[in-house]
mmCIF file of C-alpha atoms in Angstrom:
data_model
loop_
_atom_site.group_PDB
_atom_site.id
_atom_site.type_symbol
_atom_site.label_atom_id
_atom_site.label_comp_id
_atom_site.label_asym_id
_atom_site.label_seq_id
_atom_site.Cartn_x
_atom_site.Cartn_y
_atom_site.Cartn_z
ATOM 1 C CA MET A 1 20.731 99.528 101.435
ATOM 2 C CA PRO A 2 23.863 100.439 99.871
ATOM 3 C CA ASN A 3 23.793 102.881 96.935
ATOM 4 C CA ASN A 4 26.625 103.247 94.632
ATOM 5 C CA SER A 5 25.310 105.213 91.744
ATOM 6 C CA ALA A 6 23.968 108.866 91.755
ATOM 7 C CA PRO A 7 22.411 110.278 93.845
ATOM 8 C CA PHE A 8 24.686 108.919 96.569
ATOM 9 C CA ARG A 9 23.415 108.196 100.194
ATOM 10 C CA ALA A 10 26.025 111.124 101.039
ATOM 11 C CA ASP A 11 25.752 113.733 98.316
ATOM 12 C CA THR A 12 26.583 117.548 97.742
ATOM 13 C CA VAL A 13 24.831 120.393 96.196
ATOM 14 C CA GLY A 14 27.955 121.589 94.611
ATOM 15 C CA SER A 15 29.786 124.937 95.326
ATOM 16 C CA PHE A 16 32.479 125.289 98.027
ATOM 17 C CA LEU A 17 34.069 128.426 99.553
ATOM 18 C CA ARG A 18 36.476 129.994 97.033
ATOM 19 C CA PRO A 19 40.041 129.694 98.222
ATOM 20 C CA ALA A 20 42.164 132.881 98.696
ATOM 21 C CA ALA A 21 44.070 132.096 95.870
ATOM 22 C CA ILE A 22 41.142 131.969 93.729
ATOM 23 C CA LYS A 23 40.040 135.509 94.966
ATOM 24 C CA THR A 24 43.279 136.937 94.627
ATOM 25 C CA ALA A 25 43.575 135.641 90.974
ATOM 26 C CA ARG A 26 40.163 136.845 89.814
ATOM 27 C CA GLU A 27 40.782 140.293 91.395
ATOM 28 C CA GLN A 28 44.153 140.332 89.377
ATOM 29 C CA TYR A 29 42.659 139.312 86.137
ATOM 30 C CA ALA A 30 39.747 141.885 86.559
ATOM 31 C CA ALA A 31 42.425 144.547 86.994
ATOM 32 C CA GLY A 32 44.212 143.621 84.152
ATOM 33 C CA ALA A 33 47.130 142.324 86.202
ATOM 34 C CA LEU A 34 46.705 138.555 85.348
ATOM 35 C CA SER A 35 46.373 136.813 82.092
ATOM 36 C CA ALA A 36 43.576 134.643 81.245
ATOM 37 C CA GLU A 37 45.874 131.589 81.047
ATOM 38 C CA LYS A 38 47.281 132.227 84.395
ATOM 39 C CA LEU A 39 44.059 132.502 86.029
ATOM 40 C CA ARG A 40 42.843 129.222 84.356
ATOM 41 C CA GLN A 41 46.253 127.613 86.018
ATOM 42 C CA VAL A 42 45.393 128.974 89.216
ATOM 43 C CA GLU A 43 41.833 127.661 89.018
ATOM 44 C CA ASP A 44 43.184 124.373 87.598
ATOM 45 C CA GLU A 45 45.424 123.845 90.589
ATOM 46 C CA GLN A 46 42.677 124.528 93.158
ATOM 47 C CA ILE A 47 40.087 122.589 91.451
ATOM 48 C CA ARG A 48 42.502 119.608 91.637
ATOM 49 C CA HIS A 49 42.838 120.553 95.433
ATOM 50 C CA VAL A 50 39.055 120.896 96.140
ATOM 51 C CA VAL A 51 38.478 117.383 94.387
ATOM 52 C CA GLU A 52 41.262 115.838 96.708
ATOM 53 C CA GLN A 53 39.394 117.347 99.698
ATOM 54 C CA GLN A 54 36.038 116.115 98.708
ATOM 55 C CA ARG A 55 37.625 112.644 98.252
ATOM 56 C CA ALA A 56 39.632 112.821 101.370
ATOM 57 C CA ASN A 57 36.407 113.746 103.184
ATOM 58 C CA GLY A 58 34.551 110.577 102.188
ATOM 59 C CA LEU A 59 32.546 111.627 99.279
ATOM 60 C CA GLU A 60 32.139 109.381 96.078
ATOM 61 C CA VAL A 61 30.932 112.464 94.293
ATOM 62 C CA VAL A 62 33.076 115.461 93.142
ATOM 63 C CA THR A 63 32.315 118.673 91.725
ATOM 64 C CA ASP A 64 34.697 121.662 90.749
ATOM 65 C CA GLY A 65 33.450 123.740 93.666
ATOM 66 C CA GLU A 66 32.118 126.271 90.964
ATOM 67 C CA PHE A 67 35.578 127.789 91.287
ATOM 68 C CA ARG A 68 35.377 129.261 87.670
ATOM 69 C CA ARG A 69 32.043 131.162 88.412
ATOM 70 C CA ALA A 70 30.972 134.413 90.055
ATOM 71 C CA TRP A 71 27.541 133.393 90.278
ATOM 72 C CA TRP A 72 25.833 129.923 90.052
ATOM 73 C CA HIS A 73 23.586 130.922 87.227
ATOM 74 C CA PHE A 74 24.790 134.121 85.461
ATOM 75 C CA ASP A 75 27.909 132.421 84.150
ATOM 76 C CA PHE A 76 25.897 129.780 82.452
ATOM 77 C CA PHE A 77 23.412 131.946 81.108
ATOM 78 C CA GLY A 78 25.938 134.497 79.778
ATOM 79 C CA ASP A 79 27.318 132.276 77.168
ATOM 80 C CA LEU A 80 23.863 130.946 75.606
ATOM 81 C CA HIS A 81 22.913 132.172 72.307
ATOM 82 C CA GLY A 82 20.270 134.921 72.409
ATOM 83 C CA VAL A 83 21.121 135.951 76.149
ATOM 84 C CA GLU A 84 22.858 138.924 77.472
ATOM 85 C CA LEU A 85 24.290 140.004 80.932
ATOM 86 C CA TYR A 86 23.758 143.594 81.691
ATOM 87 C CA GLU A 87 23.975 146.033 84.804
ATOM 88 C CA ALA A 88 20.596 146.227 86.381
ATOM 89 C CA ASP A 89 19.441 149.055 88.325
ATOM 90 C CA GLN A 90 19.695 146.900 91.566
ATOM 91 C CA GLY A 91 20.864 143.680 92.656
ATOM 92 C CA ILE A 92 18.707 140.585 93.944
ATOM 93 C CA GLN A 93 17.238 141.362 97.222
ATOM 94 C CA PHE A 94 17.822 138.815 100.082
ATOM 95 C CA ASN A 95 16.985 138.910 103.726
ATOM 96 C CA GLY A 96 18.948 141.929 104.868
ATOM 97 C CA VAL A 97 21.552 142.144 101.983
ATOM 98 C CA GLN A 98 21.506 142.646 98.345
ATOM 99 C CA THR A 99 23.595 141.000 95.696
ATOM 100 C CA LYS A 100 25.604 142.969 93.007
ATOM 101 C CA SER A 101 23.529 144.584 90.431
ATOM 102 C CA HIS A 102 23.700 142.066 87.677
ATOM 103 C CA GLY A 103 21.022 141.068 85.284
ATOM 104 C CA VAL A 104 19.981 138.788 82.490
ATOM 105 C CA LYS A 105 18.079 139.431 79.203
ATOM 106 C CA VAL A 106 16.876 137.624 76.053
ATOM 107 C CA THR A 107 17.887 139.774 72.838
ATOM 108 C CA GLY A 108 17.836 137.119 70.439
ATOM 109 C CA LYS A 109 16.656 133.575 69.655
ATOM 110 C CA VAL A 110 17.693 131.279 72.811
ATOM 111 C CA ALA A 111 19.768 128.406 71.843
ATOM 112 C CA PHE A 112 22.620 126.327 73.265
ATOM 113 C CA ASN A 113 26.113 127.144 72.332
ATOM 114 C CA PRO A 114 27.990 124.131 71.300
ATOM 115 C CA GLN A 115 31.351 126.021 72.263
ATOM 116 C CA HIS A 116 29.966 126.845 75.628
ATOM 117 C CA PRO A 117 32.894 127.061 78.085
ATOM 118 C CA MET A 118 31.455 124.973 80.715
ATOM 119 C CA LEU A 119 31.897 122.050 78.600
ATOM 120 C CA ASP A 120 35.428 122.550 78.871
ATOM 121 C CA HIS A 121 35.008 123.157 82.650
ATOM 122 C CA PHE A 122 33.472 119.646 82.958
ATOM 123 C CA ARG A 123 35.978 118.110 80.733
ATOM 124 C CA PHE A 124 38.917 119.194 83.226
ATOM 125 C CA LEU A 125 36.779 118.049 86.259
ATOM 126 C CA GLN A 126 36.256 114.614 84.560
ATOM 127 C CA SER A 127 39.956 114.447 83.997
ATOM 128 C CA VAL A 128 41.102 115.023 87.813
ATOM 129 C CA ALA A 129 38.196 113.121 89.353
ATOM 130 C CA GLY A 130 39.853 109.906 89.526
ATOM 131 C CA ASP A 131 37.524 107.011 90.548
ATOM 132 C CA ALA A 132 34.870 109.556 91.868
ATOM 133 C CA VAL A 133 31.877 110.547 89.763
ATOM 134 C CA ALA A 134 31.933 114.017 88.370
ATOM 135 C CA LYS A 135 28.699 115.957 88.879
ATOM 136 C CA MET A 136 28.323 119.006 86.660
ATOM 137 C CA THR A 137 25.817 121.887 88.142
ATOM 138 C CA ILE A 138 24.046 124.265 85.929
ATOM 139 C CA PRO A 139 21.000 126.520 86.447
ATOM 140 C CA SER A 140 17.686 125.233 85.679
ATOM 141 C CA PRO A 141 15.823 126.543 82.605
ATOM 142 C CA SER A 142 12.838 128.378 84.644
ATOM 143 C CA VAL A 143 15.334 130.393 86.424
ATOM 144 C CA LEU A 144 16.122 132.397 83.019
ATOM 145 C CA HIS A 145 12.786 133.312 82.799
ATOM 146 C CA PHE A 146 11.444 133.986 86.325
ATOM 147 C CA ARG A 147 13.370 136.745 87.686
ATOM 148 C CA GLY A 148 12.575 139.348 84.835
ATOM 149 C CA GLY A 149 9.945 137.750 83.157
ATOM 150 C CA ARG A 150 8.094 139.326 80.043
ATOM 151 C CA LYS A 151 10.113 142.557 80.129
ATOM 152 C CA VAL A 152 13.424 141.171 79.983
ATOM 153 C CA ILE A 153 12.299 139.124 76.822
ATOM 154 C CA ASP A 154 12.839 140.946 73.617
ATOM 155 C CA ALA A 155 8.956 141.121 72.235
ATOM 156 C CA THR A 156 10.181 141.514 68.665
ATOM 157 C CA VAL A 157 11.971 138.161 69.032
ATOM 158 C CA TYR A 158 9.366 136.495 70.967
ATOM 159 C CA PRO A 159 5.929 137.992 70.612
ATOM 160 C CA GLU A 160 4.383 135.088 72.086
ATOM 161 C CA LEU A 161 5.881 133.373 75.145
ATOM 162 C CA ASP A 162 5.061 129.985 74.055
ATOM 163 C CA ALA A 163 7.700 130.157 71.289
ATOM 164 C CA TYR A 164 10.186 131.166 73.952
ATOM 165 C CA PHE A 165 9.583 128.346 76.270
ATOM 166 C CA ASP A 166 9.598 125.948 73.271
ATOM 167 C CA ASP A 167 13.353 127.030 72.644
ATOM 168 C CA LEU A 168 14.355 127.173 76.211
ATOM 169 C CA ALA A 169 13.231 123.635 76.489
ATOM 170 C CA GLN A 170 15.063 122.595 73.217
ATOM 171 C CA THR A 171 18.120 124.636 74.491
ATOM 172 C CA TYR A 172 18.347 122.593 77.491
ATOM 173 C CA LYS A 173 17.797 119.342 75.564
ATOM 174 C CA GLU A 174 20.843 120.276 73.662
ATOM 175 C CA ALA A 175 22.768 121.204 76.746
ATOM 176 C CA ILE A 176 21.938 117.884 78.456
ATOM 177 C CA ALA A 177 23.174 116.234 75.275
ATOM 178 C CA ALA A 178 26.269 118.104 74.958
ATOM 179 C CA PHE A 179 27.289 117.254 78.446
ATOM 180 C CA TYR A 180 26.577 113.588 78.117
ATOM 181 C CA ALA A 181 28.381 113.362 74.947
ATOM 182 C CA ILE A 182 31.516 114.333 76.669
ATOM 183 C CA GLY A 183 31.184 111.851 79.518
ATOM 184 C CA CYS A 184 28.987 113.555 81.959
ATOM 185 C CA ARG A 185 26.484 111.030 83.520
ATOM 186 C CA TYR A 186 25.436 113.196 86.736
ATOM 187 C CA LEU A 187 23.868 116.610 85.787
ATOM 188 C CA GLN A 188 22.204 118.702 88.379
ATOM 189 C CA LEU A 189 19.908 121.588 87.729
ATOM 190 C CA ASP A 190 19.754 124.382 90.410
ATOM 191 C CA ASP A 191 16.322 126.142 90.638
ATOM 192 C CA THR A 192 15.423 128.742 93.176
ATOM 193 C CA VAL A 193 12.018 129.252 91.462
ATOM 194 C CA TRP A 194 10.007 126.255 92.822
ATOM 195 C CA ALA A 195 10.642 127.487 96.437
ATOM 196 C CA TYR A 196 9.748 130.913 95.292
ATOM 197 C CA LEU A 197 6.330 129.539 94.166
ATOM 198 C CA CYS A 198 6.042 128.290 97.812
ATOM 199 C CA SER A 199 6.175 131.694 99.323
ATOM 200 C CA GLU A 200 3.254 133.645 100.080
ATOM 201 C CA ASP A 201 5.342 136.784 99.751
ATOM 202 C CA GLN A 202 7.097 135.909 96.482
ATOM 203 C CA LYS A 203 3.549 134.665 95.151
ATOM 204 C CA SER A 204 2.103 138.075 95.787
ATOM 205 C CA GLN A 205 5.075 139.729 94.022
ATOM 206 C CA ILE A 206 4.199 137.321 91.002
ATOM 207 C CA ARG A 207 0.645 138.484 90.775
ATOM 208 C CA ALA A 208 1.426 141.927 91.205
ATOM 209 C CA ARG A 209 3.408 141.638 88.080
ATOM 210 C CA GLY A 210 0.523 140.133 86.175
ATOM 211 C CA GLU A 211 1.453 136.517 86.453
ATOM 212 C CA ASP A 212 -0.325 133.544 87.797
ATOM 213 C CA PRO A 213 1.989 131.274 90.256
ATOM 214 C CA GLU A 214 0.144 128.285 89.520
ATOM 215 C CA GLN A 215 0.231 128.685 85.521
ATOM 216 C CA LEU A 216 3.998 129.295 86.102
ATOM 217 C CA ALA A 217 4.473 126.003 88.104
ATOM 218 C CA ARG A 218 2.563 124.240 85.143
ATOM 219 C CA THR A 219 4.732 125.943 82.502
ATOM 220 C CA TYR A 220 8.095 125.246 84.038
ATOM 221 C CA ALA A 221 7.113 121.620 84.635
ATOM 222 C CA ARG A 222 6.533 121.344 80.882
ATOM 223 C CA VAL A 223 9.706 122.870 80.079
ATOM 224 C CA LEU A 224 11.605 120.728 82.312
ATOM 225 C CA ASN A 225 9.780 117.550 80.992
ATOM 226 C CA LYS A 226 10.503 118.582 77.374
ATOM 227 C CA ALA A 227 13.968 119.161 77.856
ATOM 228 C CA LEU A 228 14.356 115.615 79.625
ATOM 229 C CA GLU A 229 12.590 113.752 76.886
ATOM 230 C CA GLY A 230 15.067 111.156 75.519
ATOM 231 C CA LYS A 231 17.430 111.440 78.344
ATOM 232 C CA PRO A 232 19.750 108.538 78.495
ATOM 233 C CA ASP A 233 19.031 105.909 80.978
ATOM 234 C CA ASP A 234 22.551 106.113 82.377
ATOM 235 C CA LEU A 235 22.388 109.730 82.835
ATOM 236 C CA THR A 236 21.135 111.054 86.471
ATOM 237 C CA VAL A 237 19.632 114.427 86.409
ATOM 238 C CA GLY A 238 18.861 116.080 89.728
ATOM 239 C CA LEU A 239 17.050 119.168 90.714
ATOM 240 C CA HIS A 240 18.222 121.423 93.446
ATOM 241 C CA VAL A 241 15.019 123.502 95.065
ATOM 242 C CA CYS A 242 16.820 126.443 96.562
ATOM 243 C CA ARG A 243 15.288 129.105 98.786
ATOM 244 C CA GLY A 244 18.227 131.476 97.973
ATOM 245 C CA ASN A 245 21.764 131.407 99.354
ATOM 246 C CA PHE A 246 23.835 134.529 99.386
ATOM 247 C CA ARG A 247 26.161 135.329 102.225
ATOM 248 C CA SER A 248 24.244 132.943 104.603
ATOM 249 C CA THR A 249 21.056 134.798 103.934
ATOM 250 C CA TRP A 250 17.904 133.634 102.134
ATOM 251 C CA ILE A 251 14.641 134.818 99.993
ATOM 252 C CA SER A 252 11.817 132.525 100.259
ATOM 253 C CA GLU A 253 10.055 130.625 102.982
ATOM 254 C CA GLY A 254 7.290 127.913 102.970
ATOM 255 C CA GLY A 255 7.091 124.258 102.866
ATOM 256 C CA TYR A 256 6.828 122.518 99.690
ATOM 257 C CA GLU A 257 3.353 121.589 99.846
ATOM 258 C CA PRO A 258 2.023 124.281 97.025
ATOM 259 C CA VAL A 259 3.781 122.874 94.376
ATOM 260 C CA ALA A 260 4.433 119.069 95.382
ATOM 261 C CA GLU A 261 2.135 117.730 93.170
ATOM 262 C CA VAL A 262 3.045 119.481 90.175
ATOM 263 C CA LEU A 263 6.688 118.883 90.734
ATOM 264 C CA PHE A 264 7.448 115.955 92.781
ATOM 265 C CA GLY A 265 4.349 114.189 90.951
ATOM 266 C CA GLY A 266 4.776 115.515 87.381
ATOM 267 C CA VAL A 267 8.292 116.365 86.654
ATOM 268 C CA ASN A 268 10.471 113.274 85.334
ATOM 269 C CA ILE A 269 13.610 114.214 87.243
ATOM 270 C CA ASP A 270 15.851 111.457 88.875
ATOM 271 C CA ALA A 271 16.646 113.074 92.139
ATOM 272 C CA PHE A 272 15.194 116.162 94.042
ATOM 273 C CA PHE A 273 17.692 118.023 96.179
ATOM 274 C CA LEU A 274 15.409 119.772 98.562
ATOM 275 C CA GLU A 275 16.306 121.944 101.726
ATOM 276 C CA TYR A 276 15.365 121.033 105.288
ATOM 277 C CA ASP A 277 17.703 122.774 107.408
ATOM 278 C CA ASN A 278 15.225 125.068 109.675
ATOM 279 C CA GLU A 279 11.706 125.596 110.635
ATOM 280 C CA ARG A 280 11.114 127.558 107.155
ATOM 281 C CA SER A 281 11.371 124.608 105.356
ATOM 282 C CA GLY A 282 8.152 122.934 106.454
ATOM 283 C CA GLY A 283 7.289 119.484 106.734
ATOM 284 C CA PHE A 284 8.091 116.200 105.054
ATOM 285 C CA GLU A 285 4.519 115.622 103.979
ATOM 286 C CA PRO A 286 5.041 116.851 100.511
ATOM 287 C CA LEU A 287 7.476 113.901 99.746
ATOM 288 C CA ARG A 288 4.419 111.657 99.501
ATOM 289 C CA PHE A 289 4.419 112.799 95.972
ATOM 290 C CA ILE A 290 7.479 111.465 94.872
ATOM 291 C CA LYS A 291 7.092 108.441 92.760
ATOM 292 C CA PRO A 292 8.123 105.087 94.076
ATOM 293 C CA GLY A 293 11.197 103.535 92.367
ATOM 294 C CA ARG A 294 14.051 105.184 90.961
ATOM 295 C CA GLN A 295 13.367 108.688 91.991
ATOM 296 C CA LYS A 296 15.115 109.917 94.841
ATOM 297 C CA ALA A 297 14.863 112.632 97.526
ATOM 298 C CA VAL A 298 18.121 114.131 98.669
ATOM 299 C CA LEU A 299 17.256 115.658 101.826
ATOM 300 C CA GLY A 300 19.515 119.038 102.876
ATOM 301 C CA LEU A 301 19.360 118.479 106.612
ATOM 302 C CA ILE A 302 22.863 120.010 107.360
ATOM 303 C CA THR A 303 23.104 123.693 106.591
ATOM 304 C CA THR A 304 25.629 125.614 104.864
ATOM 305 C CA LYS A 305 24.578 128.913 106.255
ATOM 306 C CA ASN A 306 26.736 128.667 109.460
ATOM 307 C CA GLY A 307 29.546 126.582 110.785
ATOM 308 C CA GLU A 308 27.712 125.001 113.851
ATOM 309 C CA LEU A 309 27.747 121.198 113.742
ATOM 310 C CA GLU A 310 24.251 119.525 113.866
ATOM 311 C CA ASP A 311 23.614 116.609 116.195
ATOM 312 C CA PRO A 312 23.795 113.614 114.325
ATOM 313 C CA GLU A 313 21.021 111.773 116.434
ATOM 314 C CA GLN A 314 18.634 114.659 115.467
ATOM 315 C CA VAL A 315 19.549 114.266 111.837
ATOM 316 C CA LYS A 316 18.971 110.734 111.860
ATOM 317 C CA ALA A 317 15.577 111.004 113.593
ATOM 318 C CA ARG A 318 14.791 113.431 111.048
ATOM 319 C CA LEU A 319 15.605 111.128 108.246
ATOM 320 C CA GLN A 320 13.252 108.491 109.807
ATOM 321 C CA GLU A 321 10.407 111.259 110.141
ATOM 322 C CA ALA A 322 10.850 111.637 106.411
ATOM 323 C CA ALA A 323 10.626 107.827 105.863
ATOM 324 C CA GLN A 324 7.010 108.098 107.029
ATOM 325 C CA TYR A 325 6.294 109.559 103.502
ATOM 326 C CA ILE A 326 8.810 108.085 101.133
ATOM 327 C CA SER A 327 10.671 104.685 101.490
ATOM 328 C CA LEU A 328 14.173 105.301 103.107
ATOM 329 C CA ASP A 329 15.592 103.447 100.441
ATOM 330 C CA GLN A 330 14.645 106.421 98.404
ATOM 331 C CA LEU A 331 16.355 108.999 100.447
ATOM 332 C CA CYS A 332 19.862 110.565 100.547
ATOM 333 C CA LEU A 333 21.613 113.109 102.694
ATOM 334 C CA SER A 334 23.149 116.438 101.475
ATOM 335 C CA PRO A 335 24.320 120.013 102.832
ATOM 336 C CA GLN A 336 20.996 122.108 102.238
ATOM 337 C CA CYS A 337 22.782 124.076 99.449
ATOM 338 C CA GLY A 338 26.113 124.976 98.269
ATOM 339 C CA PHE A 339 28.877 126.725 100.386
ATOM 340 C CA ALA A 340 29.314 129.597 98.207
ATOM 341 C CA SER A 341 26.398 130.155 95.514
ATOM 342 C CA THR A 342 28.258 133.316 94.759
ATOM 343 C CA GLU A 343 31.870 133.954 94.775
ATOM 344 C CA GLU A 344 31.341 135.883 98.158
ATOM 345 C CA GLY A 345 30.558 132.432 99.952
ATOM 346 C CA ASN A 346 28.541 132.023 103.370
ATOM 347 C CA SER A 347 29.601 132.708 106.642
ATOM 348 C CA LEU A 348 31.618 129.649 107.909
ATOM 349 C CA THR A 349 35.488 128.620 107.434
ATOM 350 C CA GLU A 350 36.777 126.134 105.104
ATOM 351 C CA ALA A 351 37.555 123.905 108.229
ATOM 352 C CA GLN A 352 34.044 124.094 109.298
ATOM 353 C CA GLN A 353 32.828 123.440 105.555
ATOM 354 C CA TRP A 354 34.635 120.159 105.598
ATOM 355 C CA GLN A 355 33.443 119.110 109.222
ATOM 356 C CA LYS A 356 30.014 119.646 107.520
ATOM 357 C CA ILE A 357 30.757 117.177 104.570
ATOM 358 C CA ARG A 358 32.390 114.735 107.002
ATOM 359 C CA LEU A 359 29.111 114.818 109.027
ATOM 360 C CA VAL A 360 27.036 114.003 106.077
ATOM 361 C CA VAL A 361 29.312 111.137 105.001
ATOM 362 C CA ASP A 362 29.270 109.832 108.813
ATOM 363 C CA ILE A 363 25.651 109.779 109.112
ATOM 364 C CA ALA A 364 24.772 108.323 105.804
ATOM 365 C CA LYS A 365 27.171 105.528 106.515
ATOM 366 C CA GLN A 366 25.383 104.930 109.912
ATOM 367 C CA VAL A 367 21.764 105.192 108.341
ATOM 368 C CA TRP A 368 22.153 102.852 105.150
#
């Protein structure tokens, strides 16, 4: 059962550990010791190299490693119309560690920026991808709403949230069209929210702020489907459902069952990238809701949280276990998340990172 189009049997979520050259250049730029042009030259050089490394380790799909970003999500949101970044009172709380205290708020009508800098980021990636498929990763629309909710959306701009969600869907519809217009045929939406809606602790926090987790799930599904309306058939759009990934820590736990019917059964996405690297992930039973046919599940059975290599036989056994609920032909394999969802990165070495990628590729060749 070969698979020569996205998602690939051996795939990847997107981010890679930032090389020392990138970290140094960004620090120098922040201190005013390096120009924006020089920073971009360093980024370009390192992106060329990480593309070469992805290909050398057997991947048919390449990303830019998110090397131009500090965050997996704020960098994209900050360049939308009507959205502003700000210094929050505190960072995002992970299991035992907290991020830098940045936040995002809606201060005007939300709209896609046709000069969004990530369009140029994709153009460069495409120019160095060679015969590989270039994949672009951006945060999912639900992420813009969920973290702050009503309190970070200007009520004078959006007295009613229905209008906000309509604009959010249209913003993403235009974003998808803009990336497609410049040649993108593989786009991934990164989303932590669906995993939060599986966590009893997170759902309690949602209720405490006066919102209904089940209603939010239906709203987010509607926004995604409206954004995907009219999507070209030759564009693959994936959705990575993440439980949190910062310095090898996490936020949410719990299997996908609470959202499986709404998400897998109702959202018209092409590929679900799902985290299954530990006992917090639950079982494979929710995969039964994924529609037969073109829709795929990319199972994140290889962890990016540490450098210890998984036993390939155990990974293959878990793929067969998943195949009890969804056809093996609809399955692919990847790491469970990126290696550096923020510029700080996870607790493993670059050598271990590439060993993980090689393991994904080798197992996929054996299984398919």
